[in-house]
mmCIF file of N, CA, C and O in Angstrom:
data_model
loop_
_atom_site.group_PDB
_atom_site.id
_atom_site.type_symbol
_atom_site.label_atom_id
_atom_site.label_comp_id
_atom_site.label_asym_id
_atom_site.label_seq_id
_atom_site.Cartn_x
_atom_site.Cartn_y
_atom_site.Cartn_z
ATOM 1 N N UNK A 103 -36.888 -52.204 46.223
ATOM 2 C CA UNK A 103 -35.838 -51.725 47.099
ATOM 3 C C UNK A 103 -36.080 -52.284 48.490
ATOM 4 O O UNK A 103 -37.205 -52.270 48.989
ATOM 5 N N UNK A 104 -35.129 -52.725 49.047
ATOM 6 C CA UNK A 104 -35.310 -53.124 50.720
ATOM 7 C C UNK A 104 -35.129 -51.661 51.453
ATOM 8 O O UNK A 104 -34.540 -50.627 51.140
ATOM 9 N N UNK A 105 -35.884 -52.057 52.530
ATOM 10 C CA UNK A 105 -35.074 -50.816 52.977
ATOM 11 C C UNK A 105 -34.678 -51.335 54.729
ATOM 12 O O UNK A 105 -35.140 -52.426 55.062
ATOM 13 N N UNK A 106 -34.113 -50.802 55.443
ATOM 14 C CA UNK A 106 -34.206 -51.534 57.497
ATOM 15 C C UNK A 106 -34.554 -50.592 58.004
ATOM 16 O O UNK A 106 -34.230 -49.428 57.767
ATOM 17 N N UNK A 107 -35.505 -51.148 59.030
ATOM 18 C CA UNK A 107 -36.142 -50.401 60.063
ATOM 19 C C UNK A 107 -35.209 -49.025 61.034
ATOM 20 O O UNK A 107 -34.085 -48.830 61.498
ATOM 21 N N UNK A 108 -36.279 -48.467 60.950
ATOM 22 C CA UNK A 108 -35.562 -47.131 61.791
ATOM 23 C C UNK A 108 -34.628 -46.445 61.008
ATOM 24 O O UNK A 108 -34.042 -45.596 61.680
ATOM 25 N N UNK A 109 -34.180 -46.504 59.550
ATOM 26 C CA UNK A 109 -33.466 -45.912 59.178
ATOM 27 C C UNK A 109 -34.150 -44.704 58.251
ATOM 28 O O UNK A 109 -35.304 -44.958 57.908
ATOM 29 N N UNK A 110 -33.548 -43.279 57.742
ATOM 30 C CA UNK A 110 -34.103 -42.194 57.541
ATOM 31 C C UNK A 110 -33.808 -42.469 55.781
ATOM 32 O O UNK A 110 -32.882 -43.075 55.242
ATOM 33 N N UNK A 111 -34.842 -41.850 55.254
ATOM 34 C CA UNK A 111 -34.957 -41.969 53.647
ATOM 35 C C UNK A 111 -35.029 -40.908 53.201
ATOM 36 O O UNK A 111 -35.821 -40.241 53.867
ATOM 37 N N UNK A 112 -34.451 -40.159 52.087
ATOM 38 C CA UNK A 112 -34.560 -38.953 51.394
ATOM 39 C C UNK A 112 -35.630 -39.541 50.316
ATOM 40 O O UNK A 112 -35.292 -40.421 49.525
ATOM 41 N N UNK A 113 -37.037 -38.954 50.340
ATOM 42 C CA UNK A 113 -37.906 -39.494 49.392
ATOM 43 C C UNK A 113 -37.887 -37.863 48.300
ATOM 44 O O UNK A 113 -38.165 -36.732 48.700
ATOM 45 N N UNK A 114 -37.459 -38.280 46.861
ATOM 46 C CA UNK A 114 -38.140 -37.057 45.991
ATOM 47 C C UNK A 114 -38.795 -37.270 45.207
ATOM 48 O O UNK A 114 -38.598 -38.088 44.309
ATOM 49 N N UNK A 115 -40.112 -36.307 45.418
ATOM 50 C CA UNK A 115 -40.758 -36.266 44.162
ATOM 51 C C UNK A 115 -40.585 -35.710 42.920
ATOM 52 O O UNK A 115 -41.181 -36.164 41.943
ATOM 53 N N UNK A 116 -39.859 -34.807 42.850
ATOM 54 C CA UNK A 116 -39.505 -34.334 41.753
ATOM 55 C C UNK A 116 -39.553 -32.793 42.128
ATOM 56 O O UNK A 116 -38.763 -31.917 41.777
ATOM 57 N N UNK A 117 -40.763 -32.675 42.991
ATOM 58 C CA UNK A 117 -41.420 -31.140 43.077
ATOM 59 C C UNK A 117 -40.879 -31.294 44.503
ATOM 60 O O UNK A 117 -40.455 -30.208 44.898
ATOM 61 N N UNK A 118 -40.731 -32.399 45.533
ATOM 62 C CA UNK A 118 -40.669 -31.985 46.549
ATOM 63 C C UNK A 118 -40.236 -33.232 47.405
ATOM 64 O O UNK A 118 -40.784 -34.333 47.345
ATOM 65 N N UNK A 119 -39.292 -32.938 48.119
ATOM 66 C CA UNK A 119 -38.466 -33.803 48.561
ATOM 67 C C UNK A 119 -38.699 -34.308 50.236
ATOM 68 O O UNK A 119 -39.445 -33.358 50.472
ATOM 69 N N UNK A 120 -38.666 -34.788 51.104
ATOM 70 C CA UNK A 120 -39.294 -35.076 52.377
ATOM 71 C C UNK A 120 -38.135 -36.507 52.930
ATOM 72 O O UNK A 120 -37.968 -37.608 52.405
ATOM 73 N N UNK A 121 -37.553 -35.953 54.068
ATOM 74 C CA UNK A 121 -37.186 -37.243 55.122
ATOM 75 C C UNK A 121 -38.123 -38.134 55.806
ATOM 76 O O UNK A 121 -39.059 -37.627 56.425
ATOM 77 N N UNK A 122 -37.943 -39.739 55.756
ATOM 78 C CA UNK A 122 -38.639 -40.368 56.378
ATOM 79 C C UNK A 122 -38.656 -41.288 57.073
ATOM 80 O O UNK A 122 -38.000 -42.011 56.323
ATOM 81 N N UNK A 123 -38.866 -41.929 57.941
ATOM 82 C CA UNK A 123 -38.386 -42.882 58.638
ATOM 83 C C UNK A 123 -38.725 -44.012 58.348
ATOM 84 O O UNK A 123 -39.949 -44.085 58.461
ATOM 85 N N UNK A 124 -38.083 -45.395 57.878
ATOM 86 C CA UNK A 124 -39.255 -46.541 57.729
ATOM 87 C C UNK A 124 -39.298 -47.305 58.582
ATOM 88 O O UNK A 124 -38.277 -47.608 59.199
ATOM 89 N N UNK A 125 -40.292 -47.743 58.811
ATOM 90 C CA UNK A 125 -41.215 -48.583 60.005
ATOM 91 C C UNK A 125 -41.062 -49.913 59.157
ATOM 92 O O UNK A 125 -40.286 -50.786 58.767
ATOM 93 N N UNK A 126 -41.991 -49.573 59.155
ATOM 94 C CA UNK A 126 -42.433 -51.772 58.651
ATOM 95 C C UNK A 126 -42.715 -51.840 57.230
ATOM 96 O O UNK A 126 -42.529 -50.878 56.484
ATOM 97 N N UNK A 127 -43.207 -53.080 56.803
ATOM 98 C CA UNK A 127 -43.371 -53.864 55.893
ATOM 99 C C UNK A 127 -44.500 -54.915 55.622
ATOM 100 O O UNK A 127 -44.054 -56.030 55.891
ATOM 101 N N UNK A 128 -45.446 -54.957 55.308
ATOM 102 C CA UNK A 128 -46.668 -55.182 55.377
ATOM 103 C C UNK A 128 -46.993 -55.894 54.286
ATOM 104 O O UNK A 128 -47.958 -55.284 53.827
ATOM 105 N N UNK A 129 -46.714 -57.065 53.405
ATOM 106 C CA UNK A 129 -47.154 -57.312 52.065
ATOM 107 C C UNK A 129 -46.184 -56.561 51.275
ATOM 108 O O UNK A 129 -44.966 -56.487 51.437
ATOM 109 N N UNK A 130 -46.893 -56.041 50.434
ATOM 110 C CA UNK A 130 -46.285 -55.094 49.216
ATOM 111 C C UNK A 130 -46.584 -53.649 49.315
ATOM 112 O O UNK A 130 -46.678 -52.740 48.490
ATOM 113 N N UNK A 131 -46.747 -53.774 51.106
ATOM 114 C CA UNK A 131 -46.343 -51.818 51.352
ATOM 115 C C UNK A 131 -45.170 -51.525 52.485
ATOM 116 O O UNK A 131 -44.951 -52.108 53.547
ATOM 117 N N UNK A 132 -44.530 -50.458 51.892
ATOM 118 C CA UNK A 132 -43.630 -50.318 53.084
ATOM 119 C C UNK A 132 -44.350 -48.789 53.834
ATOM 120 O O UNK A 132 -44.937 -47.936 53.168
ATOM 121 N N UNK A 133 -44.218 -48.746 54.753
ATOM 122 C CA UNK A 133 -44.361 -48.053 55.654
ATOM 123 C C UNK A 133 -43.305 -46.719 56.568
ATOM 124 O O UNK A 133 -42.391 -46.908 57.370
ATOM 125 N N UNK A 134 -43.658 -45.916 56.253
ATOM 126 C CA UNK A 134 -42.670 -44.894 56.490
ATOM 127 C C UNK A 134 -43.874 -43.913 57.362
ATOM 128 O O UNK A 134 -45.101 -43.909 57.262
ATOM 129 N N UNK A 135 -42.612 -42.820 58.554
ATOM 130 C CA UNK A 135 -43.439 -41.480 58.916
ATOM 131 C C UNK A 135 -42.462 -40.533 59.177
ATOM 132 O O UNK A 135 -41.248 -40.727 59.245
ATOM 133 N N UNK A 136 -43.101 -39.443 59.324
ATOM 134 C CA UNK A 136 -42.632 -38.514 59.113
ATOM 135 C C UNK A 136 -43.029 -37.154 59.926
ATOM 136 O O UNK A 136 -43.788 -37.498 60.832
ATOM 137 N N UNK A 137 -42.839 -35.916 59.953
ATOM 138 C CA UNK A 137 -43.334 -35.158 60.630
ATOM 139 C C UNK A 137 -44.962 -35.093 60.845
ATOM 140 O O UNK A 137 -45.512 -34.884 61.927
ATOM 141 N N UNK A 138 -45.713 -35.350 59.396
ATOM 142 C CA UNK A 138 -46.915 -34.938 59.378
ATOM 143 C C UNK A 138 -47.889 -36.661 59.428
ATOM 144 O O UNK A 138 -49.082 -36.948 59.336
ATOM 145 N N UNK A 139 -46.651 -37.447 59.615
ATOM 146 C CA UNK A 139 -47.860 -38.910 60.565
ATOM 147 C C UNK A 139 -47.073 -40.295 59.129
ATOM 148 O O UNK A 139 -46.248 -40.423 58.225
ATOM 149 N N UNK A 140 -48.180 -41.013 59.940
ATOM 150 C CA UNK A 140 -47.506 -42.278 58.415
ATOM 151 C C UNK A 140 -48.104 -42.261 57.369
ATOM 152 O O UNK A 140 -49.144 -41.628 57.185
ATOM 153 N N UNK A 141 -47.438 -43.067 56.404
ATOM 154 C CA UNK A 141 -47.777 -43.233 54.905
ATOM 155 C C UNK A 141 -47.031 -44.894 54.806
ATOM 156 O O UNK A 141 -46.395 -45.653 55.537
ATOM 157 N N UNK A 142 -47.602 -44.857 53.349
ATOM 158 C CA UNK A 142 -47.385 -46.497 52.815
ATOM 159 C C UNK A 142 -47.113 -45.951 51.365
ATOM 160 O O UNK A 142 -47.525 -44.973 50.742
ATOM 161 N N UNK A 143 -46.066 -47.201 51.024
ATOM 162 C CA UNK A 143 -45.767 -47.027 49.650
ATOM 163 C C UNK A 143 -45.647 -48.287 49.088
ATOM 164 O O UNK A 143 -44.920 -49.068 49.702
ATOM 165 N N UNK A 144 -46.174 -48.676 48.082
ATOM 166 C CA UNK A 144 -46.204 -49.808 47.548
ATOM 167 C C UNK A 144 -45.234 -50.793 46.688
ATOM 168 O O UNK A 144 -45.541 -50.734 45.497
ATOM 169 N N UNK A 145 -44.597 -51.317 46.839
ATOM 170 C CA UNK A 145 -43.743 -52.317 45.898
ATOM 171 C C UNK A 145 -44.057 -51.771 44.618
ATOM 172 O O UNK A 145 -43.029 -51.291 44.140
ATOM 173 N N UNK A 146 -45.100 -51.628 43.810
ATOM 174 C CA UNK A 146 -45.542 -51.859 42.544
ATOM 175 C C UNK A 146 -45.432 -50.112 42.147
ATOM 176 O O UNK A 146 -45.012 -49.853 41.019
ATOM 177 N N UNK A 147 -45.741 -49.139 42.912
ATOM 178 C CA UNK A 147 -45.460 -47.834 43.087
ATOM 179 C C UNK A 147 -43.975 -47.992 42.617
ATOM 180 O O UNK A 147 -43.501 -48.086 41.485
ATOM 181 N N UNK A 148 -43.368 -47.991 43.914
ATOM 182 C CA UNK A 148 -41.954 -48.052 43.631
ATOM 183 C C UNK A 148 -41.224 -48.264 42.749
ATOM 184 O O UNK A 148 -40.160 -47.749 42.404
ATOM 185 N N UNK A 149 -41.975 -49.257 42.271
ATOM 186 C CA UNK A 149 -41.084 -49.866 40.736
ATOM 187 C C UNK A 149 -40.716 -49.431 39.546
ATOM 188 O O UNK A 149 -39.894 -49.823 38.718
ATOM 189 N N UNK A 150 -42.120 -47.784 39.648
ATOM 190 C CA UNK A 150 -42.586 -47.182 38.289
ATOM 191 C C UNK A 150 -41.498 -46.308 38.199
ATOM 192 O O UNK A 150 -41.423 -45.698 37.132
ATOM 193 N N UNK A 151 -40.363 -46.015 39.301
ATOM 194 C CA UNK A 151 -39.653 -44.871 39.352
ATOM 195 C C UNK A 151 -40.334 -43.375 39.416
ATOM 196 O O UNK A 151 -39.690 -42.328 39.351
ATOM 197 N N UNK A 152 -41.269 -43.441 39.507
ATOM 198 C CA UNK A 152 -41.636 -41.650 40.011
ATOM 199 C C UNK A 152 -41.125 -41.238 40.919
ATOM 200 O O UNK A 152 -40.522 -40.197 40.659
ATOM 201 N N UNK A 153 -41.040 -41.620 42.157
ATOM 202 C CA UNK A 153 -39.809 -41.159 43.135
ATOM 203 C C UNK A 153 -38.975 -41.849 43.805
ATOM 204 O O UNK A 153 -39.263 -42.923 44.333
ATOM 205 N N UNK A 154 -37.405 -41.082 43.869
ATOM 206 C CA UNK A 154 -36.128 -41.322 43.403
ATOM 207 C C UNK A 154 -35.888 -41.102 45.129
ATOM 208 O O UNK A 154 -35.982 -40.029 45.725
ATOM 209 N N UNK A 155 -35.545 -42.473 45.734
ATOM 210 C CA UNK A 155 -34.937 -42.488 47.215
ATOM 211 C C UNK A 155 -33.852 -43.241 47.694
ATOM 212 O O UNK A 155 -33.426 -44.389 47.568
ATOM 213 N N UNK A 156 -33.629 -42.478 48.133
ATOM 214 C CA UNK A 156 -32.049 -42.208 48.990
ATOM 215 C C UNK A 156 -31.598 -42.819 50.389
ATOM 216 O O UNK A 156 -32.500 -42.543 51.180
ATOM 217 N N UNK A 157 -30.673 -43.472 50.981
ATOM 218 C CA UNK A 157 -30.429 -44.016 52.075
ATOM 219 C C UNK A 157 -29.700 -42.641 52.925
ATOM 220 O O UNK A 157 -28.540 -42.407 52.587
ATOM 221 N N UNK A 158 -30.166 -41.942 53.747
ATOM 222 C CA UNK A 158 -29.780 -40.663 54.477
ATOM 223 C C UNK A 158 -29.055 -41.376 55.759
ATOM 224 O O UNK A 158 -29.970 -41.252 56.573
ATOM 225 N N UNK A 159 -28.417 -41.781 56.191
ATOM 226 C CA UNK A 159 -28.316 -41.875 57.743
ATOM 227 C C UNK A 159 -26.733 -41.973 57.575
ATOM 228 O O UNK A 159 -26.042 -41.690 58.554
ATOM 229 N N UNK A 160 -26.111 -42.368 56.356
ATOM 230 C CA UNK A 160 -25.086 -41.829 56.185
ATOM 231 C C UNK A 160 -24.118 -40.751 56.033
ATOM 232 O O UNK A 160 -22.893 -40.748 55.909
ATOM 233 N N UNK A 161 -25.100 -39.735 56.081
ATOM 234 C CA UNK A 161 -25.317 -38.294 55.257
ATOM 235 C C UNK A 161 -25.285 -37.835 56.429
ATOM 236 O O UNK A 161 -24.204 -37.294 56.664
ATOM 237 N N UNK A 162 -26.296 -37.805 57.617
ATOM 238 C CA UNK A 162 -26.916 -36.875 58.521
ATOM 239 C C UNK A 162 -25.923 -36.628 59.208
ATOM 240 O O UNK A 162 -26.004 -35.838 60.149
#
């Protein structure tokens, strides 16, 4: 999935769902933060479908 900078993501896990902002792009991690600081998510993660994300900024 691509995603552009500064824009807000509905990430779900299944159990639990979280807005996020993405930052950058690093290799085969993307980079997102959020209330509780940053995180990275991996291309290869992503791919497996465990969590199901959303383009929010249309929404908000």
């Amino acid at each position: 999935m691509d995603f552009t900078q500064e824009n807000i993501y509905s990430l779900d896990y299944g159990v639990v769902i979280k807005l996020a902002t993405f930052s950058r792009k690093e290799g085969e991690y993307n980079f997102f933060f959020d209330k509780d600081g940053e995180f990275a998510l991996s291309d290869s993660f992503l791919s497996k479908g465990i969590i199901s994300i959303k383009l929010m900024n249309d929404e908000l």
